[in-house]
C-alpha positions as YAML, in Angstrom:
chain: A
units: angstrom
residues:
- id: 1
  name: LYS
  ca: [-40.19, 32.27, -60.25]
- id: 2
  name: ARG
  ca: [-42.46, 33.24, -57.35]
- id: 3
  name: ARG
  ca: [-43.57, 36.45, -59.02]
- id: 4
  name: LEU
  ca: [-44.25, 34.66, -62.35]
- id: 5
  name: PHE
  ca: [-46.21, 31.93, -60.59]
- id: 6
  name: LEU
  ca: [-48.37, 34.39, -58.63]
- id: 7
  name: SER
  ca: [-49.12, 36.61, -61.63]
- id: 8
  name: SER
  ca: [-49.99, 33.53, -63.72]
- id: 9
  name: LEU
  ca: [-52.26, 32.26, -60.93]
- id: 10
  name: ARG
  ca: [-54.04, 35.61, -60.64]
- id: 11
  name: GLU
  ca: [-54.53, 35.77, -64.41]
- id: 12
  name: ALA
  ca: [-55.93, 32.23, -64.50]
- id: 13
  name: LEU
  ca: [-58.36, 33.06, -61.69]
- id: 14
  name: GLU
  ca: [-59.45, 36.27, -63.42]
- id: 15
  name: GLU
  ca: [-60.09, 34.38, -66.66]
- id: 16
  name: SER
  ca: [-61.87, 31.43, -65.04]
- id: 17
  name: ALA
  ca: [-65.46, 30.63, -65.88]
- id: 18
  name: PRO
  ca: [-68.17, 32.00, -63.60]
- id: 19
  name: TRP
  ca: [-68.95, 29.72, -60.68]
- id: 20
  name: LYS
  ca: [-70.50, 29.84, -57.23]
- id: 21
  name: SER
  ca: [-69.26, 28.20, -54.03]
- id: 22
  name: PHE
  ca: [-71.58, 25.55, -52.63]
- id: 23
  name: TYR
  ca: [-70.19, 25.65, -49.09]
- id: 24
  name: PRO
  ca: [-72.43, 27.14, -46.39]
- id: 25
  name: ARG
  ca: [-71.68, 30.67, -45.12]
- id: 26
  name: THR
  ca: [-69.24, 31.44, -47.97]
- id: 27
  name: GLU
  ca: [-70.07, 35.15, -48.01]
- id: 28
  name: GLU
  ca: [-69.64, 35.35, -44.23]
- id: 29
  name: LYS
  ca: [-66.24, 33.69, -44.48]
- id: 30
  name: LEU
  ca: [-65.15, 35.91, -47.37]
- id: 31
  name: LYS
  ca: [-66.14, 38.95, -45.31]
- id: 32
  name: TRP
  ca: [-64.04, 37.73, -42.35]
- id: 33
  name: PHE
  ca: [-60.97, 37.12, -44.56]
- id: 34
  name: SER
  ca: [-61.41, 40.50, -46.27]
- id: 35
  name: GLU
  ca: [-61.72, 42.39, -42.97]
- id: 36
  name: THR
  ca: [-58.81, 40.49, -41.41]
- id: 37
  name: LEU
  ca: [-56.50, 41.11, -44.37]
- id: 38
  name: GLN
  ca: [-57.37, 44.82, -44.33]
- id: 39
  name: ALA
  ca: [-56.73, 44.97, -40.56]
- id: 40
  name: GLU
  ca: [-53.31, 43.41, -41.25]
- id: 41
  name: GLY
  ca: [-52.50, 46.22, -43.71]
- id: 42
  name: HIS
  ca: [-53.47, 44.77, -47.09]
- id: 43
  name: SER
  ca: [-55.62, 46.92, -49.36]
- id: 44
  name: LEU
  ca: [-58.90, 45.52, -50.68]
- id: 45
  name: GLU
  ca: [-57.71, 46.20, -54.24]
- id: 46
  name: SER
  ca: [-54.49, 44.22, -53.72]
- id: 47
  name: PHE
  ca: [-56.21, 40.95, -52.82]
- id: 48
  name: THR
  ca: [-59.43, 41.04, -54.81]
- id: 49
  name: VAL
  ca: [-59.44, 38.89, -57.95]
- id: 50
  name: HIS
  ca: [-61.36, 40.80, -60.59]
- id: 51
  name: GLU
  ca: [-63.66, 38.97, -62.97]
- id: 52
  name: ARG
  ca: [-62.74, 39.48, -66.61]
- id: 53
  name: ARG
  ca: [-65.20, 37.03, -68.02]
- id: 54
  name: SER
  ca: [-68.94, 36.65, -67.74]
- id: 55
  name: GLU
  ca: [-71.24, 34.06, -69.17]
- id: 56
  name: ARG
  ca: [-74.90, 33.91, -70.07]
- id: 57
  name: ARG
  ca: [-76.85, 30.75, -69.37]
- id: 58
  name: TYR
  ca: [-80.56, 30.31, -69.69]
- id: 59
  name: GLY
  ca: [-80.89, 34.02, -70.42]
- id: 60
  name: GLU
  ca: [-79.15, 35.11, -67.21]
- id: 61
  name: GLU
  ca: [-75.70, 36.57, -66.75]
- id: 62
  name: ARG
  ca: [-73.64, 34.40, -64.42]
- id: 63
  name: LYS
  ca: [-71.13, 35.98, -62.07]
- id: 64
  name: ARG
  ca: [-68.18, 34.29, -60.44]
- id: 65
  name: GLN
  ca: [-68.03, 33.99, -56.67]
- id: 66
  name: ARG
  ca: [-65.92, 36.76, -55.14]
- id: 67
  name: THR
  ca: [-62.36, 35.43, -54.87]
- id: 68
  name: ILE
  ca: [-59.43, 36.46, -52.66]
- id: 69
  name: LEU
  ca: [-55.76, 35.98, -53.54]
- id: 70
  name: CYS
  ca: [-53.46, 37.76, -51.10]
- id: 71
  name: GLU
  ca: [-49.69, 37.65, -51.46]
- id: 72
  name: ASP
  ca: [-47.15, 37.71, -48.64]
- id: 73
  name: VAL
  ca: [-49.50, 37.68, -45.66]
- id: 74
  name: GLY
  ca: [-46.76, 37.05, -43.15]
- id: 75
  name: GLN
  ca: [-46.09, 33.96, -41.08]
- id: 76
  name: GLU
  ca: [-48.24, 35.10, -38.16]
- id: 77
  name: SER
  ca: [-51.32, 36.18, -40.16]
- id: 78
  name: GLU
  ca: [-54.65, 35.36, -38.55]
- id: 79
  name: THR
  ca: [-55.78, 34.07, -41.96]
- id: 80
  name: LEU
  ca: [-53.52, 31.04, -41.50]
- id: 81
  name: LYS
  ca: [-55.50, 30.02, -38.42]
- id: 82
  name: LYS
  ca: [-58.86, 29.56, -40.13]
- id: 83
  name: GLU
  ca: [-59.91, 26.93, -42.65]
- id: 84
  name: ALA
  ca: [-61.57, 28.81, -45.50]
- id: 85
  name: PHE
  ca: [-63.65, 26.29, -47.46]
- id: 86
  name: CYS
  ca: [-64.33, 29.16, -49.82]
- id: 87
  name: PRO
  ca: [-62.38, 30.88, -52.62]
- id: 88
  name: VAL
  ca: [-59.51, 32.26, -50.53]
- id: 89
  name: LEU
  ca: [-55.82, 31.76, -51.20]
- id: 90
  name: VAL
  ca: [-53.19, 33.46, -49.07]
- id: 91
  name: GLU
  ca: [-49.49, 33.17, -49.83]
- id: 92
  name: VAL
  ca: [-46.64, 33.26, -47.32]
- id: 93
  name: THR
  ca: [-43.07, 34.05, -48.32]
- id: 94
  name: LEU
  ca: [-40.46, 31.79, -46.73]
- id: 95
  name: ASP
  ca: [-36.89, 33.07, -46.66]
- id: 96
  name: THR
  ca: [-34.92, 30.18, -48.16]
- id: 97
  name: ALA
  ca: [-32.25, 29.50, -50.74]
- id: 98
  name: PRO
  ca: [-33.73, 29.50, -54.27]
- id: 99
  name: ASP
  ca: [-33.90, 25.74, -54.74]
- id: 100
  name: ALA
  ca: [-36.63, 23.18, -54.13]
- id: 101
  name: ALA
  ca: [-34.80, 21.18, -51.47]
- id: 102
  name: ALA
  ca: [-34.18, 24.25, -49.29]
- id: 103
  name: PHE
  ca: [-37.74, 25.47, -49.77]
- id: 104
  name: LEU
  ca: [-39.32, 22.11, -48.94]
- id: 105
  name: ALA
  ca: [-37.15, 21.82, -45.80]
- id: 106
  name: GLU
  ca: [-38.77, 25.05, -44.53]
- id: 107
  name: ALA
  ca: [-42.26, 24.75, -46.08]
- id: 108
  name: VAL
  ca: [-43.27, 21.36, -44.67]
- id: 109
  name: PRO
  ca: [-42.55, 22.17, -40.99]
- id: 110
  name: PHE
  ca: [-44.24, 25.55, -41.52]
- id: 111
  name: ALA
  ca: [-47.36, 23.90, -42.98]
- id: 112
  name: ASN
  ca: [-47.45, 21.26, -40.25]
- id: 113
  name: SER
  ca: [-47.10, 23.73, -37.39]
- id: 114
  name: LYS
  ca: [-48.72, 26.99, -38.56]
- id: 115
  name: LEU
  ca: [-51.55, 26.16, -40.96]
- id: 116
  name: ILE
  ca: [-54.99, 25.14, -39.72]
- id: 117
  name: GLY
  ca: [-56.62, 22.45, -41.80]
- id: 118
  name: ASN
  ca: [-55.02, 19.21, -42.83]
- id: 119
  name: LEU
  ca: [-57.39, 17.66, -45.35]
- id: 120
  name: ALA
  ca: [-55.26, 18.04, -48.49]
- id: 121
  name: ALA
  ca: [-51.89, 19.40, -49.63]
- id: 122
  name: THR
  ca: [-50.54, 19.97, -53.12]
- id: 123
  name: PHE
  ca: [-46.91, 20.25, -54.19]
- id: 124
  name: VAL
  ca: [-46.34, 22.03, -57.51]
- id: 125
  name: ILE
  ca: [-42.78, 21.20, -58.46]
- id: 126
  name: LYS
  ca: [-40.43, 20.22, -61.25]
- id: 127
  name: PRO
  ca: [-37.56, 18.50, -59.43]
- id: 128
  name: ASN
  ca: [-34.13, 19.38, -60.79]
- id: 129
  name: GLY
  ca: [-32.03, 16.29, -60.17]
- id: 130
  name: ALA
  ca: [-31.84, 13.46, -57.67]
- id: 131
  name: SER
  ca: [-31.41, 15.62, -54.55]
- id: 132
  name: GLU
  ca: [-34.61, 17.57, -55.28]
- id: 133
  name: GLU
  ca: [-36.49, 14.35, -56.07]
- id: 134
  name: ARG
  ca: [-35.32, 12.94, -52.72]
- id: 135
  name: ALA
  ca: [-36.35, 16.17, -50.97]
- id: 136
  name: LEU
  ca: [-39.81, 15.92, -52.56]
- id: 137
  name: GLU
  ca: [-40.22, 12.31, -51.43]
- id: 138
  name: GLU
  ca: [-39.21, 13.32, -47.89]
- id: 139
  name: ALA
  ca: [-41.64, 16.25, -47.97]
- id: 140
  name: VAL
  ca: [-44.54, 14.05, -49.09]
- id: 141
  name: ASP
  ca: [-43.74, 11.62, -46.26]
- id: 142
  name: ALA
  ca: [-43.44, 14.42, -43.68]
- id: 143
  name: ILE
  ca: [-46.50, 16.55, -44.50]
- id: 144
  name: LYS
  ca: [-49.34, 15.86, -42.05]
- id: 145
  name: HIS
  ca: [-52.26, 16.02, -44.47]
- id: 146
  name: GLY
  ca: [-54.81, 13.40, -45.45]
- id: 147
  name: ILE
  ca: [-54.39, 13.64, -49.23]
- id: 148
  name: VAL
  ca: [-51.19, 14.80, -50.91]
- id: 149
  name: GLY
  ca: [-51.00, 15.65, -54.60]
- id: 150
  name: VAL
  ca: [-47.82, 16.22, -56.59]
- id: 151
  name: ASN
  ca: [-48.45, 18.44, -59.62]
- id: 152
  name: VAL
  ca: [-52.14, 17.70, -59.30]
- id: 153
  name: ASN
  ca: [-54.67, 19.11, -56.86]
- id: 154
  name: GLY
  ca: [-54.81, 16.73, -53.91]
- id: 155
  name: CYS
  ca: [-58.59, 17.15, -53.86]
- id: 156
  name: ASN
  ca: [-58.78, 15.17, -57.11]
- id: 157
  name: ALA
  ca: [-58.34, 12.05, -54.97]
- id: 158
  name: ILE
  ca: [-62.02, 12.17, -54.09]
- id: 159
  name: GLY
  ca: [-62.72, 10.86, -57.60]
- id: 160
  name: VAL
  ca: [-60.39, 7.87, -57.22]
- id: 161
  name: PRO
  ca: [-62.38, 5.02, -55.65]
- id: 162
  name: GLU
  ca: [-59.41, 3.43, -53.87]
- id: 163
  name: MET
  ca: [-58.32, 6.66, -52.14]
- id: 164
  name: PHE
  ca: [-59.56, 7.66, -48.73]
- id: 165
  name: TRP
  ca: [-60.78, 11.18, -48.09]
- id: 166
  name: GLY
  ca: [-60.04, 12.49, -44.64]
- id: 167
  name: ALA
  ca: [-57.77, 14.47, -42.38]
- id: 168
  name: GLY
  ca: [-54.09, 14.00, -41.73]
- id: 169
  name: GLU
  ca: [-52.85, 11.10, -39.66]
- id: 170
  name: GLY
  ca: [-52.69, 11.65, -35.93]
- id: 171
  name: THR
  ca: [-55.44, 14.28, -35.62]
- id: 172
  name: THR
  ca: [-57.12, 14.10, -32.21]
- id: 173
  name: LEU
  ca: [-60.29, 15.50, -30.70]
- id: 174
  name: ASP
  ca: [-58.11, 18.05, -28.87]
- id: 175
  name: ASP
  ca: [-56.77, 19.32, -32.23]
- id: 176
  name: ILE
  ca: [-59.51, 18.35, -34.66]
- id: 177
  name: GLN
  ca: [-58.43, 20.47, -37.69]
- id: 178
  name: SER
  ca: [-60.14, 18.84, -40.70]
- id: 179
  name: GLY
  ca: [-61.53, 15.84, -38.84]
- id: 180
  name: THR
  ca: [-60.30, 12.46, -37.65]
- id: 181
  name: GLY
  ca: [-59.65, 9.36, -39.69]
- id: 182
  name: PHE
  ca: [-61.30, 9.08, -43.05]
- id: 183
  name: PHE
  ca: [-64.96, 9.48, -43.80]
- id: 184
  name: TRP
  ca: [-65.37, 8.51, -47.41]
- id: 185
  name: ASP
  ca: [-64.29, 5.85, -49.82]
- id: 186
  name: SER
  ca: [-66.38, 5.28, -52.92]
- id: 187
  name: LEU
  ca: [-65.88, 1.51, -52.61]
- id: 188
  name: CYS
  ca: [-67.87, 1.52, -49.34]
...
C-alpha cells in the first residue's frame, strides 16, 4: 500500500497544474532541502518531481514551482527539523505491523517528538473495523497539532469560519514551532 500511495502521489504532483509558491524565500528553502537530501545520500533525480504539464495564460507559458518529494528519509533526517512552507514532502518509513492501529501507535508519538512544525496534521485512512476507528480517534486526540484533518487536508480549516488557525496546544516561547495560540478566526 505504501508503494502504491507514493507512486500515486508522485504522479498526481507531476500532473498538477502549474503554480508558484507565494511564501517568501521559497527558492532558498528548496535549495536547502535539496542540498541536505543530497548530503544524506539521496540523488537529485530521486526526489525531484518532474513537470509533465505546462499551461499558457495571457500568452505566456506558466511553469510549476520546483517540487520535492523524497521517500524514506530516515528518522533522524535534518529535513524533519525544519518547517518547509514550500513544496517539500519527505516521507519516513516506520517499522510497524501492516495495520492502521499499529501504524498510528508509532506515527503519532514520532510526529509529536521528531517533526518540527505543529500547525496542521492530516490523517489519510480508511479504518477497517471498530479497533482501527478507535485507534484513529485516539490518534486525533493525541497529535499535538493545531488543525487535524481526517481524509481532508487539515489546512482546509482556514476556510471554515468557526475553526481557529494556529499552532498545537501547549506550544511555548521556548519551543515555538508554528506559533502560540491561534491567530485567525474569520468571525473576528
